Amino acid sequence: MAWNMSFEYDAENDVVTAYFTDCVLVNEEDVLRWRREVEAHLARYAGSGKVDLLINLDGLVVKFTAGRVFGKERREVLERFTHRSYRFGGDDMTQMFVLTSGAINGAAVNHYATRDAALAALKAEREALRQRGSSPFGGGFVGSKA
């Protein structure tokens, strides 16, 4: 299989889910390619606002040699395009880099075993914000243009 990523909008839950196939990040060049492609996909959904994002880490492999750069780029992409993000799946090394880069770069980790568990946590966060009187959405979903 060749490098591929896809993003799907779940209208019922107002969330975008990212899927990766053979996206192996070995060096800075790979990470920057990953960033460009992720930004292009998310821009279609975010419009002038931000989205809630579920990220399937299966198929995304972050090698040790790309870990530091990945952490920085990941944080910047998430800050620009998402209200909140939750992760699920992934190999041990990638999960370790997500956890570590989250701690180093101040990005949320929010990792769960399954999409259903990640979605449940996202919905719980939305509900907690709603109960405090805060809007869980900053701009709302503009609509799929994919």
Coordinates of C-alpha atoms in Angstrom, one line a residue:
M1 CA 0.0 0.0 0.0
A2 CA 1.1 3.6 -0.6
W3 CA 0.9 6.6 1.7
N4 CA -2.7 7.7 2.0
M5 CA -4.9 9.7 4.3
S6 CA -8.6 10.4 4.3
F7 CA -11.0 12.5 6.4
E8 CA -14.7 11.8 6.9
Y9 CA -17.3 14.1 8.4
D10 CA -19.8 12.4 10.8
A11 CA -22.8 14.8 10.7
E12 CA -24.7 13.0 13.5
N13 CA -21.8 13.7 15.9
D14 CA -20.5 16.8 14.2
V15 CA -16.9 15.5 14.1
V16 CA -14.3 14.8 11.5
T17 CA -12.4 11.5 11.7
A18 CA -8.9 11.2 10.2
Y19 CA -7.6 7.8 8.8
F20 CA -4.1 7.0 7.7
T21 CA -2.6 4.2 5.6
D22 CA 1.1 3.6 5.5
C23 CA 2.0 7.2 6.6
V24 CA 5.4 6.4 7.9
L25 CA 7.3 9.5 9.3
V26 CA 11.0 8.9 9.3
N27 CA 12.4 12.4 9.0
E28 CA 11.5 16.1 8.9
E29 CA 10.6 15.9 5.2
D30 CA 8.0 13.2 5.9
V31 CA 6.6 15.2 8.8
L32 CA 6.3 18.3 6.7
R33 CA 4.5 16.3 4.0
W34 CA 2.2 14.9 6.6
R35 CA 1.5 18.5 7.9
R36 CA 0.8 19.9 4.4
E37 CA -1.6 17.0 3.6
V38 CA -3.4 17.1 6.9
E39 CA -3.9 20.9 6.7
A40 CA -5.3 20.6 3.1
H41 CA -7.8 18.0 4.3
L42 CA -8.8 19.9 7.4
A43 CA -9.2 23.2 5.6
R44 CA -12.0 21.7 3.6
Y45 CA -14.0 21.0 6.7
A46 CA -13.0 23.9 8.9
G47 CA -13.8 26.7 6.6
S48 CA -13.3 29.8 8.7
G49 CA -13.7 27.9 11.9
K50 CA -12.4 24.9 13.7
V51 CA -13.6 21.3 13.9
D52 CA -13.6 18.5 16.5
L53 CA -11.3 15.8 15.3
L54 CA -11.0 12.1 16.0
I55 CA -7.6 10.6 14.8
N56 CA -7.2 7.0 14.0
L57 CA -3.5 6.4 14.6
D58 CA -3.5 3.0 12.9
G59 CA -1.5 3.5 9.7
L60 CA 0.4 6.5 11.1
V61 CA 3.9 5.5 12.2
V62 CA 6.2 8.0 13.8
K63 CA 9.7 6.8 13.9
F64 CA 12.2 8.0 16.6
T65 CA 14.0 10.1 14.1
A66 CA 10.9 12.1 13.3
G67 CA 9.5 12.3 16.8
R68 CA 10.6 15.8 17.9
V69 CA 9.6 17.5 14.7
F70 CA 6.3 15.6 14.7
G71 CA 5.4 16.9 18.1
K72 CA 5.9 20.5 17.2
E73 CA 4.1 20.3 13.8
R74 CA 1.3 18.3 15.3
R75 CA 0.6 20.9 18.0
E76 CA 0.6 23.7 15.4
V77 CA -1.8 21.9 13.1
L78 CA -4.2 21.1 16.0
E79 CA -4.1 24.7 17.3
R80 CA -5.0 26.1 13.9
F81 CA -7.7 23.7 12.8
T82 CA -9.3 22.0 15.9
H83 CA -11.4 22.9 18.9
R84 CA -10.4 19.6 20.5
S85 CA -8.9 16.3 19.2
Y86 CA -9.1 12.7 20.5
R87 CA -7.0 9.8 19.3
F88 CA -7.5 6.1 19.1
G89 CA -5.5 3.1 17.9
G90 CA -1.9 3.2 16.7
D91 CA 1.3 1.3 17.4
D92 CA 3.2 1.6 20.6
M93 CA 5.9 3.9 19.2
T94 CA 3.4 6.3 17.7
Q95 CA 1.3 6.4 20.9
M96 CA 4.5 7.1 22.9
F97 CA 5.4 10.0 20.6
V98 CA 1.9 11.4 20.9
L99 CA 1.9 11.2 24.7
T100 CA 5.4 12.6 25.0
S101 CA 4.9 15.4 22.5
G102 CA 1.7 16.3 24.2
A103 CA 3.5 16.7 27.5
I104 CA 6.4 18.6 25.9
N105 CA 4.4 20.9 23.6
G106 CA 1.4 21.4 25.8
A107 CA -1.0 19.6 23.3
A108 CA -3.9 17.5 24.6
V109 CA -3.2 13.8 24.5
N110 CA -6.7 12.3 24.8
H111 CA -5.9 8.7 23.6
Y112 CA -8.4 5.9 23.7
A113 CA -8.5 2.3 22.6
T114 CA -11.4 2.7 20.1
R115 CA -13.2 5.3 18.1
D116 CA -16.3 4.8 20.2
A117 CA -14.4 5.5 23.4
A118 CA -12.7 8.6 21.9
L119 CA -16.1 9.9 20.6
A120 CA -17.7 9.2 24.0
A121 CA -14.9 11.3 25.7
L122 CA -15.3 14.1 23.2
K123 CA -19.1 14.2 23.8
A124 CA -18.5 14.2 27.6
E125 CA -16.2 17.2 27.2
R126 CA -18.8 19.0 25.1
E127 CA -21.5 18.3 27.7
A128 CA -19.2 19.5 30.5
L129 CA -18.7 22.7 28.7
R130 CA -22.4 23.0 28.0
Q131 CA -23.2 22.6 31.7
R132 CA -20.7 25.3 32.6
G133 CA -22.4 27.6 30.1
S134 CA -19.6 27.6 27.6
S135 CA -20.2 26.9 24.0
P136 CA -18.3 23.8 22.9
F137 CA -18.0 25.2 19.4
G138 CA -16.2 28.3 18.2
G139 CA -17.4 28.5 14.7
G140 CA -19.4 25.4 13.9
F141 CA -19.1 23.1 11.0
V142 CA -19.2 24.9 7.7
G143 CA -20.0 21.8 5.6
S144 CA -18.1 19.1 3.8
K145 CA -16.4 20.2 0.6
A146 CA -14.5 17.0 0.1

